């Protein structure tokens, strides 16, 4: 999987991409800071829009103040979603909505990265084929929020990351019970603690989103509201 984050820093008037491949302008992405005219200061935004597309096909993404929607057809690879600029190990994420998968591989996950060490992680809530991004070595199972998850780890070698082309680990928790994609709760502390028990440690958390991802000619739609 290839991922991309697009940062807009209004405070310094700088636009920059923090991960390969090259930036594709994302009109729905909002600045990390807003200027409050009355208070004459900058207020940090808490929302973040993930909007990366590649590999052809059609992907139509739209962000709202508390969620997002996306329709896609014949998509080669995309990741879109809504969340927070800075991830939290203690955040409890609640979501409500629906995913319709008609073709290809489609998944709904809490998705994010850490630095030092560089790690890409998934807490998969729904997968159209039962597996999603789960690959590599299966380490065990655990329970969280009324569901059973498998833990997987997989190494990506010389692949795009938030620090450029690099070699890094993926930590993947795949929900294998209670996996209706219409609503759910993800208590991040439970997942991070389960990973630690298998020697999978995160570093400094970067952005964290509820994301819809698809590849392999993915077709369908996804729409969610999020709190947490």
mmCIF file of C-alpha atoms in Angstrom:
data_model
loop_
_atom_site.group_PDB
_atom_site.id
_atom_site.type_symbol
_atom_site.label_atom_id
_atom_site.label_comp_id
_atom_site.label_asym_id
_atom_site.label_seq_id
_atom_site.Cartn_x
_atom_site.Cartn_y
_atom_site.Cartn_z
ATOM 1 C CA UNK A 1 0.000 0.000 0.000
ATOM 2 C CA UNK A 2 1.203 3.509 -0.766
ATOM 3 C CA UNK A 3 0.179 6.405 1.453
ATOM 4 C CA UNK A 4 0.463 10.187 1.206
ATOM 5 C CA UNK A 5 -0.101 13.051 3.593
ATOM 6 C CA UNK A 6 -0.610 16.629 2.497
ATOM 7 C CA UNK A 7 0.153 19.379 4.991
ATOM 8 C CA UNK A 8 -1.014 22.965 4.706
ATOM 9 C CA UNK A 9 0.593 25.298 7.227
ATOM 10 C CA UNK A 10 -1.246 28.611 7.117
ATOM 11 C CA UNK A 11 0.997 30.093 9.800
ATOM 12 C CA UNK A 12 4.083 29.910 7.611
ATOM 13 C CA UNK A 13 2.301 29.919 4.238
ATOM 14 C CA UNK A 14 4.085 26.732 3.285
ATOM 15 C CA UNK A 15 2.584 23.816 1.402
ATOM 16 C CA UNK A 16 4.512 20.563 1.600
ATOM 17 C CA UNK A 17 4.186 16.844 1.073
ATOM 18 C CA UNK A 18 5.597 14.679 3.843
ATOM 19 C CA UNK A 19 5.514 11.376 2.022
ATOM 20 C CA UNK A 20 6.134 10.093 -1.477
ATOM 21 C CA UNK A 21 4.773 10.024 -4.121
ATOM 22 C CA UNK A 22 4.681 13.612 -5.341
ATOM 23 C CA UNK A 23 1.888 15.857 -4.139
ATOM 24 C CA UNK A 24 -1.436 15.881 -5.910
ATOM 25 C CA UNK A 25 -3.312 19.057 -4.900
ATOM 26 C CA UNK A 26 -6.113 18.085 -2.526
ATOM 27 C CA UNK A 27 -8.758 20.763 -2.478
ATOM 28 C CA UNK A 28 -10.544 19.266 0.539
ATOM 29 C CA UNK A 29 -7.437 19.513 2.736
ATOM 30 C CA UNK A 30 -7.657 22.331 5.262
ATOM 31 C CA UNK A 31 -4.921 24.383 6.909
ATOM 32 C CA UNK A 32 -3.446 23.192 10.177
ATOM 33 C CA UNK A 33 -4.079 26.649 11.688
ATOM 34 C CA UNK A 34 -6.968 29.100 11.465
ATOM 35 C CA UNK A 35 -6.643 32.854 12.092
ATOM 36 C CA UNK A 36 -9.092 34.267 14.616
ATOM 37 C CA UNK A 37 -9.585 37.910 13.574
ATOM 38 C CA UNK A 38 -11.172 39.035 16.847
ATOM 39 C CA UNK A 39 -8.564 37.395 19.082
ATOM 40 C CA UNK A 40 -5.803 38.159 16.547
ATOM 41 C CA UNK A 41 -4.163 34.790 17.021
ATOM 42 C CA UNK A 42 -3.753 31.417 15.368
ATOM 43 C CA UNK A 43 -5.858 28.500 16.566
ATOM 44 C CA UNK A 44 -4.643 24.983 15.894
ATOM 45 C CA UNK A 45 -7.117 22.798 14.030
ATOM 46 C CA UNK A 46 -7.858 19.347 15.384
ATOM 47 C CA UNK A 47 -9.145 17.845 12.163
ATOM 48 C CA UNK A 48 -7.071 16.291 9.416
ATOM 49 C CA UNK A 49 -8.026 15.082 5.934
ATOM 50 C CA UNK A 50 -6.247 12.102 4.408
ATOM 51 C CA UNK A 51 -6.626 12.278 0.629
ATOM 52 C CA UNK A 52 -4.284 10.195 -1.488
ATOM 53 C CA UNK A 53 -5.108 8.643 -4.852
ATOM 54 C CA UNK A 54 -2.997 6.752 -7.357
ATOM 55 C CA UNK A 55 -3.077 3.965 -9.881
ATOM 56 C CA UNK A 56 -5.998 5.159 -11.986
ATOM 57 C CA UNK A 57 -9.740 4.822 -11.688
ATOM 58 C CA UNK A 58 -12.173 7.326 -10.219
ATOM 59 C CA UNK A 59 -12.100 8.403 -6.540
ATOM 60 C CA UNK A 60 -14.407 11.213 -5.391
ATOM 61 C CA UNK A 61 -13.655 12.252 -1.796
ATOM 62 C CA UNK A 62 -15.476 14.874 0.261
ATOM 63 C CA UNK A 63 -14.682 15.927 3.849
ATOM 64 C CA UNK A 64 -17.130 17.368 6.373
ATOM 65 C CA UNK A 65 -16.530 18.879 9.802
ATOM 66 C CA UNK A 66 -17.011 15.513 11.501
ATOM 67 C CA UNK A 67 -16.508 12.893 8.808
ATOM 68 C CA UNK A 68 -16.157 12.132 5.146
ATOM 69 C CA UNK A 69 -17.666 10.348 2.167
ATOM 70 C CA UNK A 70 -16.095 8.762 -0.885
ATOM 71 C CA UNK A 71 -17.291 7.002 -4.024
ATOM 72 C CA UNK A 72 -14.855 5.045 -6.161
ATOM 73 C CA UNK A 73 -14.769 2.963 -9.321
ATOM 74 C CA UNK A 74 -11.966 0.893 -10.829
ATOM 75 C CA UNK A 75 -9.517 2.405 -8.317
ATOM 76 C CA UNK A 76 -5.933 1.186 -8.472
ATOM 77 C CA UNK A 77 -4.991 2.454 -4.999
ATOM 78 C CA UNK A 78 -6.352 5.132 -2.661
ATOM 79 C CA UNK A 79 -6.535 6.082 1.025
ATOM 80 C CA UNK A 80 -8.973 8.755 2.195
ATOM 81 C CA UNK A 81 -10.328 9.635 5.612
ATOM 82 C CA UNK A 82 -10.754 12.014 8.505
ATOM 83 C CA UNK A 83 -9.011 12.288 11.835
ATOM 84 C CA UNK A 84 -6.377 14.145 13.778
ATOM 85 C CA UNK A 85 -3.058 15.743 12.915
ATOM 86 C CA UNK A 86 -1.507 14.170 16.017
ATOM 87 C CA UNK A 87 -2.372 10.621 17.004
ATOM 88 C CA UNK A 88 -3.173 9.669 20.579
ATOM 89 C CA UNK A 89 -2.484 6.388 22.368
ATOM 90 C CA UNK A 90 -5.451 7.050 24.663
ATOM 91 C CA UNK A 91 -8.019 8.138 22.079
ATOM 92 C CA UNK A 92 -11.332 6.300 21.826
ATOM 93 C CA UNK A 93 -12.712 6.654 18.308
ATOM 94 C CA UNK A 94 -16.381 6.155 17.564
ATOM 95 C CA UNK A 95 -17.736 5.972 14.044
ATOM 96 C CA UNK A 96 -21.093 5.550 12.334
ATOM 97 C CA UNK A 97 -21.804 5.043 8.658
ATOM 98 C CA UNK A 98 -21.582 2.473 5.912
ATOM 99 C CA UNK A 99 -19.230 0.923 3.372
ATOM 100 C CA UNK A 100 -20.399 -0.747 0.180
ATOM 101 C CA UNK A 101 -17.764 -2.805 -1.650
ATOM 102 C CA UNK A 102 -18.583 -3.974 -5.172
ATOM 103 C CA UNK A 103 -15.172 -4.948 -6.553
ATOM 104 C CA UNK A 104 -11.508 -5.090 -5.607
ATOM 105 C CA UNK A 105 -10.212 -4.911 -2.040
ATOM 106 C CA UNK A 106 -11.856 -2.351 0.257
ATOM 107 C CA UNK A 107 -11.207 -1.749 3.949
ATOM 108 C CA UNK A 108 -12.150 0.584 6.780
ATOM 109 C CA UNK A 109 -9.439 1.157 9.415
ATOM 110 C CA UNK A 110 -8.091 3.406 12.065
ATOM 111 C CA UNK A 111 -4.872 4.189 10.248
ATOM 112 C CA UNK A 112 -1.747 6.094 11.215
ATOM 113 C CA UNK A 113 2.006 6.355 11.568
ATOM 114 C CA UNK A 114 4.639 6.716 14.256
ATOM 115 C CA UNK A 115 8.183 8.050 14.076
ATOM 116 C CA UNK A 116 11.260 6.740 15.905
ATOM 117 C CA UNK A 117 10.567 3.991 15.109
ATOM 118 C CA UNK A 118 8.864 4.552 11.772
ATOM 119 C CA UNK A 119 5.730 2.372 11.800
ATOM 120 C CA UNK A 120 2.576 2.267 9.668
ATOM 121 C CA UNK A 121 -0.359 0.812 11.603
ATOM 122 C CA UNK A 122 -3.893 -0.374 10.940
ATOM 123 C CA UNK A 123 -6.787 -1.316 13.211
ATOM 124 C CA UNK A 124 -9.007 -2.828 10.527
ATOM 125 C CA UNK A 125 -12.737 -2.620 11.201
ATOM 126 C CA UNK A 126 -14.037 -3.953 7.899
ATOM 127 C CA UNK A 127 -12.445 -5.773 4.985
ATOM 128 C CA UNK A 128 -14.215 -6.835 1.826
ATOM 129 C CA UNK A 129 -12.137 -10.011 1.546
ATOM 130 C CA UNK A 130 -11.594 -10.800 5.238
ATOM 131 C CA UNK A 131 -7.893 -9.946 5.084
ATOM 132 C CA UNK A 132 -7.381 -6.394 3.861
ATOM 133 C CA UNK A 133 -3.822 -5.295 4.622
ATOM 134 C CA UNK A 134 -3.157 -8.231 6.966
ATOM 135 C CA UNK A 135 -0.045 -9.995 5.703
ATOM 136 C CA UNK A 136 3.344 -11.165 6.880
ATOM 137 C CA UNK A 137 3.520 -12.938 10.254
ATOM 138 C CA UNK A 138 0.480 -13.590 12.421
ATOM 139 C CA UNK A 139 1.394 -13.143 16.105
ATOM 140 C CA UNK A 140 -1.828 -13.892 17.976
ATOM 141 C CA UNK A 141 -5.326 -12.675 18.819
ATOM 142 C CA UNK A 142 -6.912 -10.413 21.428
ATOM 143 C CA UNK A 143 -10.255 -8.897 22.420
ATOM 144 C CA UNK A 144 -11.238 -5.221 22.337
ATOM 145 C CA UNK A 145 -14.564 -3.389 22.376
ATOM 146 C CA UNK A 146 -16.520 -6.618 21.996
ATOM 147 C CA UNK A 147 -14.600 -7.870 18.962
ATOM 148 C CA UNK A 148 -11.754 -10.302 18.274
ATOM 149 C CA UNK A 149 -8.656 -9.128 16.409
ATOM 150 C CA UNK A 150 -5.691 -10.882 14.846
ATOM 151 C CA UNK A 151 -2.263 -9.233 15.129
ATOM 152 C CA UNK A 152 0.027 -9.219 12.104
ATOM 153 C CA UNK A 153 3.393 -7.637 11.404
ATOM 154 C CA UNK A 154 4.897 -7.076 7.989
ATOM 155 C CA UNK A 155 8.043 -5.341 6.799
ATOM 156 C CA UNK A 156 7.909 -2.882 3.918
ATOM 157 C CA UNK A 157 11.268 -2.549 2.134
ATOM 158 C CA UNK A 158 12.148 0.647 0.261
ATOM 159 C CA UNK A 159 8.547 1.834 0.119
ATOM 160 C CA UNK A 160 6.994 5.327 0.358
ATOM 161 C CA UNK A 161 6.434 6.564 3.895
ATOM 162 C CA UNK A 162 5.885 9.819 5.793
ATOM 163 C CA UNK A 163 9.689 10.128 5.877
ATOM 164 C CA UNK A 164 10.239 9.368 2.198
ATOM 165 C CA UNK A 165 11.261 6.047 0.679
ATOM 166 C CA UNK A 166 12.231 3.825 3.598
ATOM 167 C CA UNK A 167 12.131 0.379 5.172
ATOM 168 C CA UNK A 168 9.638 0.106 8.031
ATOM 169 C CA UNK A 169 7.260 -2.221 9.841
ATOM 170 C CA UNK A 170 3.506 -2.413 9.511
ATOM 171 C CA UNK A 171 1.455 -3.376 12.578
ATOM 172 C CA UNK A 172 -1.952 -4.680 11.500
ATOM 173 C CA UNK A 173 -4.879 -5.648 13.703
ATOM 174 C CA UNK A 174 -7.619 -7.335 11.707
ATOM 175 C CA UNK A 175 -11.104 -7.532 13.197
ATOM 176 C CA UNK A 176 -12.426 -11.061 12.688
ATOM 177 C CA UNK A 177 -15.675 -10.925 14.710
ATOM 178 C CA UNK A 178 -18.431 -8.408 15.174
ATOM 179 C CA UNK A 179 -17.236 -6.770 11.987
ATOM 180 C CA UNK A 180 -20.337 -4.905 10.783
ATOM 181 C CA UNK A 181 -19.039 -1.751 9.040
ATOM 182 C CA UNK A 182 -21.981 0.441 10.113
ATOM 183 C CA UNK A 183 -20.776 1.542 13.566
ATOM 184 C CA UNK A 184 -18.091 0.808 16.089
ATOM 185 C CA UNK A 185 -15.704 1.870 18.831
ATOM 186 C CA UNK A 186 -11.916 1.686 18.698
ATOM 187 C CA UNK A 187 -10.143 2.110 22.046
ATOM 188 C CA UNK A 188 -6.608 2.785 20.849
ATOM 189 C CA UNK A 189 -4.995 1.972 24.216
ATOM 190 C CA UNK A 190 -6.247 -1.619 23.952
ATOM 191 C CA UNK A 191 -4.661 -2.118 20.547
ATOM 192 C CA UNK A 192 -1.371 -0.452 21.397
ATOM 193 C CA UNK A 193 -1.093 -2.529 24.577
ATOM 194 C CA UNK A 194 -1.822 -5.718 22.633
ATOM 195 C CA UNK A 195 0.917 -4.854 20.152
ATOM 196 C CA UNK A 196 3.379 -4.180 22.990
ATOM 197 C CA UNK A 197 2.743 -7.645 24.413
ATOM 198 C CA UNK A 198 4.115 -9.034 21.152
ATOM 199 C CA UNK A 199 7.117 -6.704 21.052
ATOM 200 C CA UNK A 200 5.510 -4.249 18.611
ATOM 201 C CA UNK A 201 6.294 -0.789 19.950
ATOM 202 C CA UNK A 202 5.238 2.533 18.482
ATOM 203 C CA UNK A 203 7.268 5.720 18.661
ATOM 204 C CA UNK A 204 6.027 9.306 18.529
ATOM 205 C CA UNK A 205 2.550 9.209 17.009
ATOM 206 C CA UNK A 206 1.929 11.197 13.837
ATOM 207 C CA UNK A 207 -1.510 11.650 12.244
ATOM 208 C CA UNK A 208 -4.346 9.218 13.017
ATOM 209 C CA UNK A 209 -7.480 8.836 10.891
ATOM 210 C CA UNK A 210 -10.502 6.707 10.238
ATOM 211 C CA UNK A 211 -9.763 5.769 6.641
ATOM 212 C CA UNK A 212 -11.334 3.991 3.705
ATOM 213 C CA UNK A 213 -8.789 2.307 1.470
ATOM 214 C CA UNK A 214 -9.111 0.396 -1.778
ATOM 215 C CA UNK A 215 -6.982 -1.204 -4.463
ATOM 216 C CA UNK A 216 -7.101 -3.751 -7.258
ATOM 217 C CA UNK A 217 -9.901 -2.116 -9.251
ATOM 218 C CA UNK A 218 -11.860 -1.195 -6.132
ATOM 219 C CA UNK A 219 -15.433 -0.002 -6.656
ATOM 220 C CA UNK A 220 -18.009 1.091 -4.113
ATOM 221 C CA UNK A 221 -18.714 3.836 -1.591
ATOM 222 C CA UNK A 222 -18.064 4.765 2.026
ATOM 223 C CA UNK A 223 -19.484 7.458 4.322
ATOM 224 C CA UNK A 224 -18.839 8.035 8.056
ATOM 225 C CA UNK A 225 -19.205 10.470 10.926
ATOM 226 C CA UNK A 226 -16.500 10.306 13.588
ATOM 227 C CA UNK A 227 -16.062 11.356 17.206
ATOM 228 C CA UNK A 228 -13.257 10.749 19.660
#
